Amino acid sequence: MNSSYTQRVGRALGMAALLALGTAAAQSEDQYLFLRTPNAAITARVTGDSVTGPDVQLSRDGKTLRGRAFGQTVFLGLNGQELGGTVGRELTRLSFEDKGGVTHARGSFYGRLAEINLSKEALTGTVGACSYDLKATQDGSYSGSRSCGGAPERPVVLEIPPALAQQGTGMTLATLGLILGVP
C-alpha cells in the first residue's frame, strides 16, 4: 500500500472516531431543571424519560409519570389535554391548552388549586400555596418573584432544560407542578 492511501484512510478513520465521540458527548450532555429561591434550591437532572435529583425521582413511560417527589409517591397519567392521578394521597387533575404561544393549565395539584400560564416570555400562576411571577431572561431562564403565603421572595430563578420540554406539554406541566408547589 502506498503511504498516501494509508494517510487518507487514517484521516477518515480519525474523523469518524471524532464524529462518534462528539455525537456520544452531545447525547450524554447533562441538562438540569433548577428552581432557586432566597431560601431553597431544587436541582434535578433531566434525561430522555427521567427527572432525578435529591428530592425528585421520576420516570416517564409513554403517557405515565411515576416515582417520588419530596417524599410523596407520584402516579400521573396523561389523557389528551388532561393530566390526572395522585401525588401522595392527594388527587391531581389539571387541564391544559395552548393558545397563541401560551400554555394555560388549570385544575388541582397536590389536592390544591393550580393555575399555570407558561410561554417563552413568562411563567405566572399559582400551585398550592405558592404564586409565581417570572419573566424570561436573555439566557433562557425565568426570573422574578414568588410568594408562598408570606412576603414575596426575590430573586427566584427557574431554568427549564430542552430535555424536559421534549417530554411534551403534559409531562412538563406535571414536573413543574411538583417542583413549583413546594414552599
XYZ file of N, CA and C in Angstrom:
549
model
N 0.829 -1.180 0.000
C 0.000 0.000 0.000
C 0.869 1.238 0.000
N 0.391 2.260 -0.720
C 1.183 3.486 -0.719
C 0.835 4.328 0.500
N 1.750 5.218 0.851
C 1.553 5.999 2.078
C 0.427 7.017 1.928
N 0.162 7.492 0.722
C -0.925 8.454 0.500
C -2.271 7.804 0.823
N -2.469 6.571 0.366
C -3.703 5.846 0.640
C -3.849 5.600 2.142
N -2.790 5.188 2.801
C -2.801 4.916 4.235
C -3.134 6.184 5.021
N -2.577 7.317 4.608
C -2.856 8.578 5.294
C -4.325 8.966 5.140
N -4.874 8.788 3.924
C -6.287 9.134 3.706
C -7.194 8.251 4.548
N -6.922 6.962 4.594
C -7.721 6.040 5.403
C -7.587 6.399 6.879
N -6.387 6.704 7.311
C -6.152 7.095 8.704
C -6.926 8.355 9.069
N -6.897 9.343 8.161
C -7.645 10.584 8.416
C -9.147 10.309 8.469
N -9.625 9.466 7.550
C -11.060 9.147 7.514
C -11.482 8.434 8.800
N -10.671 7.476 9.238
C -10.983 6.777 10.484
C -10.922 7.730 11.683
N -9.950 8.623 11.669
C -9.826 9.610 12.739
C -11.037 10.518 12.793
N -11.498 10.996 11.627
C -12.692 11.850 11.573
C -13.921 11.085 12.049
N -14.051 9.833 11.632
C -15.193 9.027 12.052
C -15.202 8.857 13.569
N -14.042 8.624 14.137
C -13.942 8.481 15.599
C -14.318 9.777 16.298
N -13.843 10.926 15.786
C -14.185 12.218 16.386
C -15.679 12.500 16.286
N -16.276 12.187 15.128
C -17.710 12.386 14.974
C -18.497 11.507 15.939
N -18.077 10.262 16.076
C -18.759 9.347 17.000
C -18.641 9.849 18.432
N -17.457 10.299 18.823
C -17.274 10.824 20.176
C -18.098 12.081 20.394
N -18.120 12.962 19.399
C -18.899 14.194 19.516
C -20.379 13.904 19.640
N -20.897 12.958 18.856
C -22.305 12.588 18.934
C -22.624 11.980 20.290
N -21.768 11.098 20.790
C -21.989 10.486 22.106
C -21.954 11.544 23.191
N -21.036 12.491 23.087
C -20.954 13.553 24.096
C -22.198 14.418 24.068
N -22.700 14.747 22.883
C -23.897 15.583 22.776
C -25.107 14.854 23.344
N -25.192 13.535 23.099
C -26.325 12.772 23.601
C -26.260 12.608 25.111
N -25.075 12.580 25.690
C -24.964 12.365 27.119
C -24.819 13.674 27.886
N -24.924 14.821 27.172
C -24.809 16.112 27.830
C -25.902 16.242 28.885
N -25.495 16.520 30.096
C -26.448 16.634 31.191
C -27.223 17.937 31.082
N -28.520 17.854 31.334
C -29.377 19.029 31.389
C -30.068 19.022 32.738
N -30.219 20.200 33.317
C -30.767 20.293 34.665
C -31.933 21.255 34.741
N -32.895 20.882 35.561
C -34.019 21.725 35.926
C -33.647 22.355 37.267
N -33.707 23.695 37.352
C -33.340 24.399 38.580
C -34.491 25.280 39.031
N -34.715 25.323 40.320
C -35.550 26.344 40.935
C -34.750 26.875 42.114
N -34.380 28.148 42.028
C -33.607 28.769 43.115
C -34.407 29.905 43.700
N -34.523 29.903 45.023
C -35.170 30.985 45.747
C -34.174 31.472 46.795
N -34.454 32.579 47.483
C -33.527 33.024 48.529
C -33.346 31.996 49.647
N -34.328 31.106 49.824
C -34.270 30.157 50.940
C -34.078 28.702 50.546
N -34.099 28.401 49.248
C -34.011 26.997 48.837
C -33.491 26.877 47.414
N -33.028 25.688 47.092
C -32.606 25.373 45.721
C -33.003 23.935 45.423
N -33.680 23.758 44.311
C -34.076 22.428 43.856
C -33.392 22.203 42.519
N -32.694 21.080 42.412
C -31.988 20.734 41.187
C -32.336 19.305 40.820
N -32.611 19.081 39.534
C -32.890 17.729 39.064
C -32.307 17.565 37.668
N -31.673 16.439 37.443
C -31.098 16.100 36.136
C -32.220 15.552 35.258
N -32.297 16.052 34.032
C -33.332 15.632 33.095
C -32.675 14.900 31.940
N -33.110 13.657 31.722
C -32.657 12.885 30.574
C -33.897 12.486 29.783
N -33.735 11.702 28.761
C -34.830 11.337 27.871
C -36.166 11.118 28.539
N -36.258 10.197 29.465
C -37.529 9.858 30.105
C -37.471 9.922 31.622
N -36.509 10.660 32.181
C -36.440 10.718 33.637
C -36.020 12.096 34.137
N -36.407 12.353 35.374
C -36.021 13.556 36.097
C -35.558 13.071 37.462
N -34.275 13.257 37.777
C -33.740 12.724 39.023
C -32.910 13.766 39.758
N -33.048 13.753 41.066
C -32.281 14.636 41.924
C -32.476 14.200 43.362
N -31.924 14.946 44.300
C -32.054 14.566 45.709
C -33.503 14.481 46.180
N -34.380 15.331 45.630
C -35.772 15.376 46.076
C -36.756 14.766 45.087
N -36.287 14.447 43.886
C -37.171 14.021 42.808
C -36.578 12.819 42.086
N -37.379 11.762 41.948
C -37.002 10.589 41.147
C -38.235 10.201 40.332
N -38.306 10.692 39.104
C -39.468 10.468 38.255
C -39.049 9.799 36.954
N -39.918 8.938 36.450
C -39.665 8.361 35.134
C -40.968 8.366 34.343
N -40.819 8.623 33.051
C -41.961 8.672 32.151
C -41.980 7.392 31.348
N -43.155 6.798 31.265
C -43.353 5.605 30.453
C -44.567 5.878 29.575
N -44.312 6.299 28.353
C -45.419 6.665 27.468
C -46.144 7.881 28.005
N -47.384 7.679 28.432
C -48.201 8.787 28.929
C -48.363 8.739 30.445
N -47.436 8.085 31.120
C -47.497 7.956 32.569
C -46.218 8.479 33.201
N -46.357 9.214 34.291
C -45.230 9.708 35.065
C -45.320 9.090 36.452
N -44.264 8.380 36.852
C -44.259 7.662 38.135
C -42.974 7.943 38.884
N -43.045 7.773 40.193
C -41.843 7.912 41.003
C -42.140 8.554 42.336
N -41.149 9.347 42.804
C -41.278 10.033 44.085
C -40.826 11.481 43.917
N -41.491 12.354 44.654
C -41.108 13.761 44.665
C -41.364 14.304 46.065
N -40.322 14.813 46.689
C -40.414 15.431 48.010
C -41.113 14.518 49.027
N -40.735 13.233 48.983
C -41.260 12.256 49.931
C -42.645 11.736 49.605
N -43.198 12.116 48.462
C -44.541 11.679 48.066
C -44.452 10.744 46.859
N -45.295 9.712 46.837
C -45.395 8.839 45.681
C -46.168 9.570 44.588
N -45.670 9.504 43.363
C -46.282 10.197 42.235
C -46.767 9.163 41.223
N -48.025 9.283 40.843
C -48.582 8.480 39.762
C -49.527 9.379 38.977
N -49.061 9.861 37.828
C -49.841 10.767 36.999
C -49.917 10.222 35.585
N -51.078 10.357 34.986
C -51.271 9.903 33.615
C -51.807 11.024 32.750
N -51.484 10.957 31.479
C -51.900 11.957 30.515
C -52.977 11.361 29.629
N -54.102 12.085 29.515
C -55.194 11.658 28.650
C -55.601 12.872 27.823
N -55.059 12.978 26.626
C -55.342 14.134 25.775
C -54.787 15.403 26.380
N -55.657 16.346 26.698
C -55.266 17.629 27.270
C -55.515 17.657 28.781
N -55.512 16.492 29.403
C -55.745 16.417 30.844
C -54.723 15.505 31.508
N -54.227 15.982 32.636
C -53.269 15.242 33.435
C -53.966 14.870 34.733
N -53.963 13.602 35.122
C -54.656 13.197 36.335
C -53.934 12.084 37.057
N -54.235 11.947 38.345
C -53.650 10.894 39.156
C -53.497 11.358 40.580
N -52.445 10.847 41.236
C -52.221 11.193 42.640
C -50.778 11.608 42.890
N -50.640 12.491 43.843
C -49.346 12.860 44.407
C -49.521 12.650 45.900
N -48.827 11.641 46.435
C -49.098 11.236 47.813
C -50.512 10.685 47.861
N -51.317 11.190 48.779
C -52.713 10.764 48.867
C -53.666 11.769 48.236
N -53.105 12.806 47.629
C -53.916 13.891 47.080
C -54.146 13.709 45.580
N -55.366 14.026 45.158
C -55.703 13.943 43.741
C -55.135 15.123 42.973
N -54.765 14.837 41.747
C -54.314 15.862 40.815
C -55.140 15.732 39.552
N -55.692 16.849 39.110
C -56.430 16.886 37.858
C -56.174 18.250 37.243
N -55.439 18.272 36.154
C -55.021 19.509 35.521
C -55.367 19.443 34.042
N -56.169 20.395 33.570
C -56.486 20.505 32.148
C -55.608 21.596 31.560
N -55.189 21.419 30.324
C -54.331 22.425 29.714
C -54.642 22.576 28.237
N -54.310 23.778 27.724
C -54.460 24.062 26.302
C -53.420 25.087 25.898
N -53.058 25.047 24.634
C -52.113 26.008 24.072
C -52.903 27.003 23.232
N -52.729 28.296 23.550
C -53.392 29.362 22.796
C -52.407 30.487 22.556
N -52.142 30.784 21.304
C -51.294 31.917 20.972
C -49.906 31.865 21.585
N -49.316 30.691 21.666
C -47.969 30.568 22.213
C -47.902 30.488 23.724
N -49.074 30.432 24.380
C -49.113 30.329 25.842
C -49.842 29.041 26.222
N -49.240 28.273 27.110
C -49.897 27.088 27.645
C -50.612 27.491 28.924
N -51.929 27.292 28.937
C -52.753 27.597 30.106
C -53.139 26.269 30.755
N -52.824 26.119 32.037
C -53.189 24.907 32.779
C -54.000 25.321 33.999
N -55.054 24.550 34.279
C -55.927 24.898 35.402
C -56.494 23.615 35.999
N -56.604 23.590 37.320
C -57.172 22.439 37.995
C -56.665 22.348 39.412
N -56.271 21.131 39.793
C -55.735 20.927 41.144
C -54.435 20.142 41.054
N -53.542 20.466 41.976
C -52.263 19.772 42.078
C -51.979 19.640 43.559
N -51.530 18.477 44.003
C -51.347 18.216 45.437
C -52.673 18.410 46.180
N -53.809 18.263 45.495
C -55.103 18.457 46.129
C -55.453 19.919 46.360
N -54.668 20.835 45.785
C -54.918 22.273 45.938
C -55.098 22.899 44.561
N -55.723 24.065 44.535
C -55.925 24.755 43.265
C -54.606 25.075 42.587
N -54.619 24.973 41.272
C -53.424 25.271 40.494
C -53.822 25.960 39.198
N -53.043 26.947 38.828
C -53.201 27.618 37.540
C -51.816 28.050 37.092
N -51.405 27.585 35.928
C -50.076 27.897 35.394
C -50.245 28.434 33.988
N -49.571 29.544 33.700
C -49.505 30.112 32.358
C -48.036 30.157 31.973
N -47.687 29.408 30.931
C -46.293 29.262 30.539
C -46.122 29.622 29.067
N -45.168 30.522 28.810
C -44.819 30.885 27.440
C -43.311 31.099 27.378
N -42.816 31.449 26.214
C -41.394 31.754 26.094
C -41.049 33.043 26.825
N -42.059 33.893 27.069
C -41.833 35.181 27.714
C -42.014 35.166 29.221
N -42.860 34.271 29.747
C -43.167 34.332 31.183
C -43.743 33.022 31.711
N -43.656 32.871 33.022
C -44.354 31.823 33.755
C -45.039 32.527 34.918
N -46.362 32.452 34.939
C -47.126 33.042 36.033
C -48.132 32.023 36.523
N -48.608 32.217 37.734
C -49.649 31.350 38.241
C -49.434 30.938 39.674
N -50.271 29.992 40.082
C -50.280 29.511 41.459
C -50.337 27.996 41.461
N -49.508 27.395 42.300
C -49.558 25.954 42.535
C -49.585 25.784 44.043
N -50.726 25.321 44.556
C -50.867 25.198 46.006
C -50.764 26.558 46.664
N -49.897 26.664 47.664
C -49.741 27.910 48.413
C -48.793 28.899 47.745
N -48.162 28.509 46.647
C -47.127 29.352 46.032
C -47.610 30.004 44.740
N -47.444 31.330 44.667
C -47.754 32.106 43.470
C -46.457 32.577 42.839
N -46.407 32.542 41.509
C -45.194 32.894 40.767
C -45.461 34.006 39.762
N -44.490 34.883 39.615
C -44.483 35.906 38.576
C -43.057 35.985 38.045
N -42.783 35.185 37.008
C -41.433 35.067 36.454
C -41.428 35.500 34.998
N -40.415 36.244 34.612
C -40.245 36.702 33.241
C -39.017 36.028 32.641
N -39.060 35.798 31.332
C -37.931 35.181 30.634
C -36.748 36.136 30.623
N -35.561 35.564 30.742
C -34.323 36.340 30.682
C -33.619 36.044 29.357
N -32.568 36.787 29.083
C -31.828 36.587 27.834
C -31.166 35.223 27.764
N -30.827 34.629 28.914
C -30.154 33.325 28.891
C -31.140 32.153 28.814
N -32.453 32.448 28.692
C -33.435 31.384 28.530
C -34.073 30.906 29.814
N -33.650 31.424 30.960
C -34.280 31.045 32.213
C -35.417 32.022 32.514
N -36.100 31.810 33.625
C -37.156 32.715 34.079
C -36.710 33.287 35.416
N -36.995 34.568 35.636
C -36.579 35.210 36.877
C -37.675 36.155 37.346
N -37.839 36.247 38.673
C -38.856 37.131 39.226
C -39.074 36.864 40.689
N -40.353 36.744 41.062
C -40.677 36.566 42.478
C -41.716 35.473 42.666
N -41.802 35.018 43.912
C -42.850 34.088 44.304
C -43.259 34.421 45.716
N -44.464 33.979 46.059
C -44.951 34.140 47.416
C -45.628 32.836 47.807
N -45.246 32.296 48.949
C -45.830 31.039 49.426
C -46.540 31.297 50.762
N -47.444 32.269 50.754
C -48.210 32.572 51.952
C -47.587 33.646 52.825
N -46.428 34.127 52.467
C -45.754 35.158 53.241
C -45.308 36.286 52.341
N -44.258 36.946 52.754
C -43.705 38.042 51.958
C -43.144 37.498 50.645
N -43.192 38.296 49.580
C -42.609 37.850 48.299
C -41.117 37.562 48.439
N -40.683 36.518 47.743
C -39.270 36.148 47.720
C -38.689 36.574 46.385
N -37.524 37.217 46.426
C -36.800 37.641 45.233
C -35.324 37.471 45.482
N -34.531 37.121 44.545
C -34.908 36.655 43.211
C -35.246 35.170 43.226
N -36.156 34.804 42.369
C -36.492 33.407 42.128
C -36.111 33.125 40.682
N -35.342 32.065 40.467
C -34.878 31.713 39.117
C -35.306 30.282 38.811
N -35.912 30.109 37.642
C -36.339 28.799 37.170
C -35.694 28.557 35.817
N -35.024 27.413 35.683
C -34.448 27.007 34.403
C -35.108 25.703 33.975
N -35.696 25.723 32.782
C -36.355 24.546 32.217
C -35.517 24.082 31.035
N -34.857 22.926 31.139
C -33.991 22.478 30.041
C -34.792 21.954 28.854
N -34.214 22.008 27.659
C -34.886 21.485 26.464
C -35.294 20.015 26.615
N -34.529 19.228 27.350
C -34.852 17.803 27.525
C -36.203 17.619 28.216
N -36.593 18.542 29.092
C -37.900 18.439 29.750
C -39.001 18.818 28.770
N -38.807 19.896 28.033
C -39.805 20.317 27.045
C -40.030 19.226 25.997
N -38.994 18.458 25.675
C -39.118 17.380 24.682
C -40.001 16.243 25.184
N -40.252 16.171 26.486
C -41.125 15.128 27.031
C -42.598 15.447 26.778
N -42.892 16.643 26.264
C -44.265 17.020 25.946
C -44.853 17.962 26.979
N -45.917 18.646 26.573
C -46.545 19.650 27.427
C -47.054 19.062 28.734
N -47.761 17.940 28.666
C -48.319 17.331 29.879
C -47.250 16.942 30.884
N -46.185 16.314 30.410
C -45.120 15.888 31.315
C -44.331 17.079 31.850
N -44.170 18.115 31.026
C -43.506 19.328 31.500
C -44.326 19.970 32.608
N -45.645 20.092 32.400
C -46.516 20.674 33.423
C -46.526 19.834 34.700
N -46.533 18.518 34.559
C -46.518 17.642 35.734
C -45.257 17.872 36.560
N -44.115 17.910 35.892
C -42.849 18.110 36.596
C -42.789 19.490 37.230
N -43.197 20.514 36.479
C -43.196 21.872 37.037
C -44.158 21.979 38.213
N -45.339 21.375 38.101
C -46.296 21.415 39.208
C -45.716 20.816 40.479
N -44.999 19.702 40.339
C -44.373 19.070 41.507
C -43.338 19.985 42.156
N -42.541 20.657 41.339
C -41.473 21.484 41.860
C -41.972 22.840 42.344
N -42.876 23.456 41.590
C -43.344 24.786 41.958
C -44.301 24.757 43.158
N -44.916 23.628 43.429
C -45.860 23.530 44.539
C -45.234 23.340 45.894
N -43.922 23.254 45.958
C -43.230 23.046 47.230
C -42.824 24.396 47.809
N -43.355 24.743 48.992
C -42.969 26.047 49.600
C -41.509 26.100 50.003
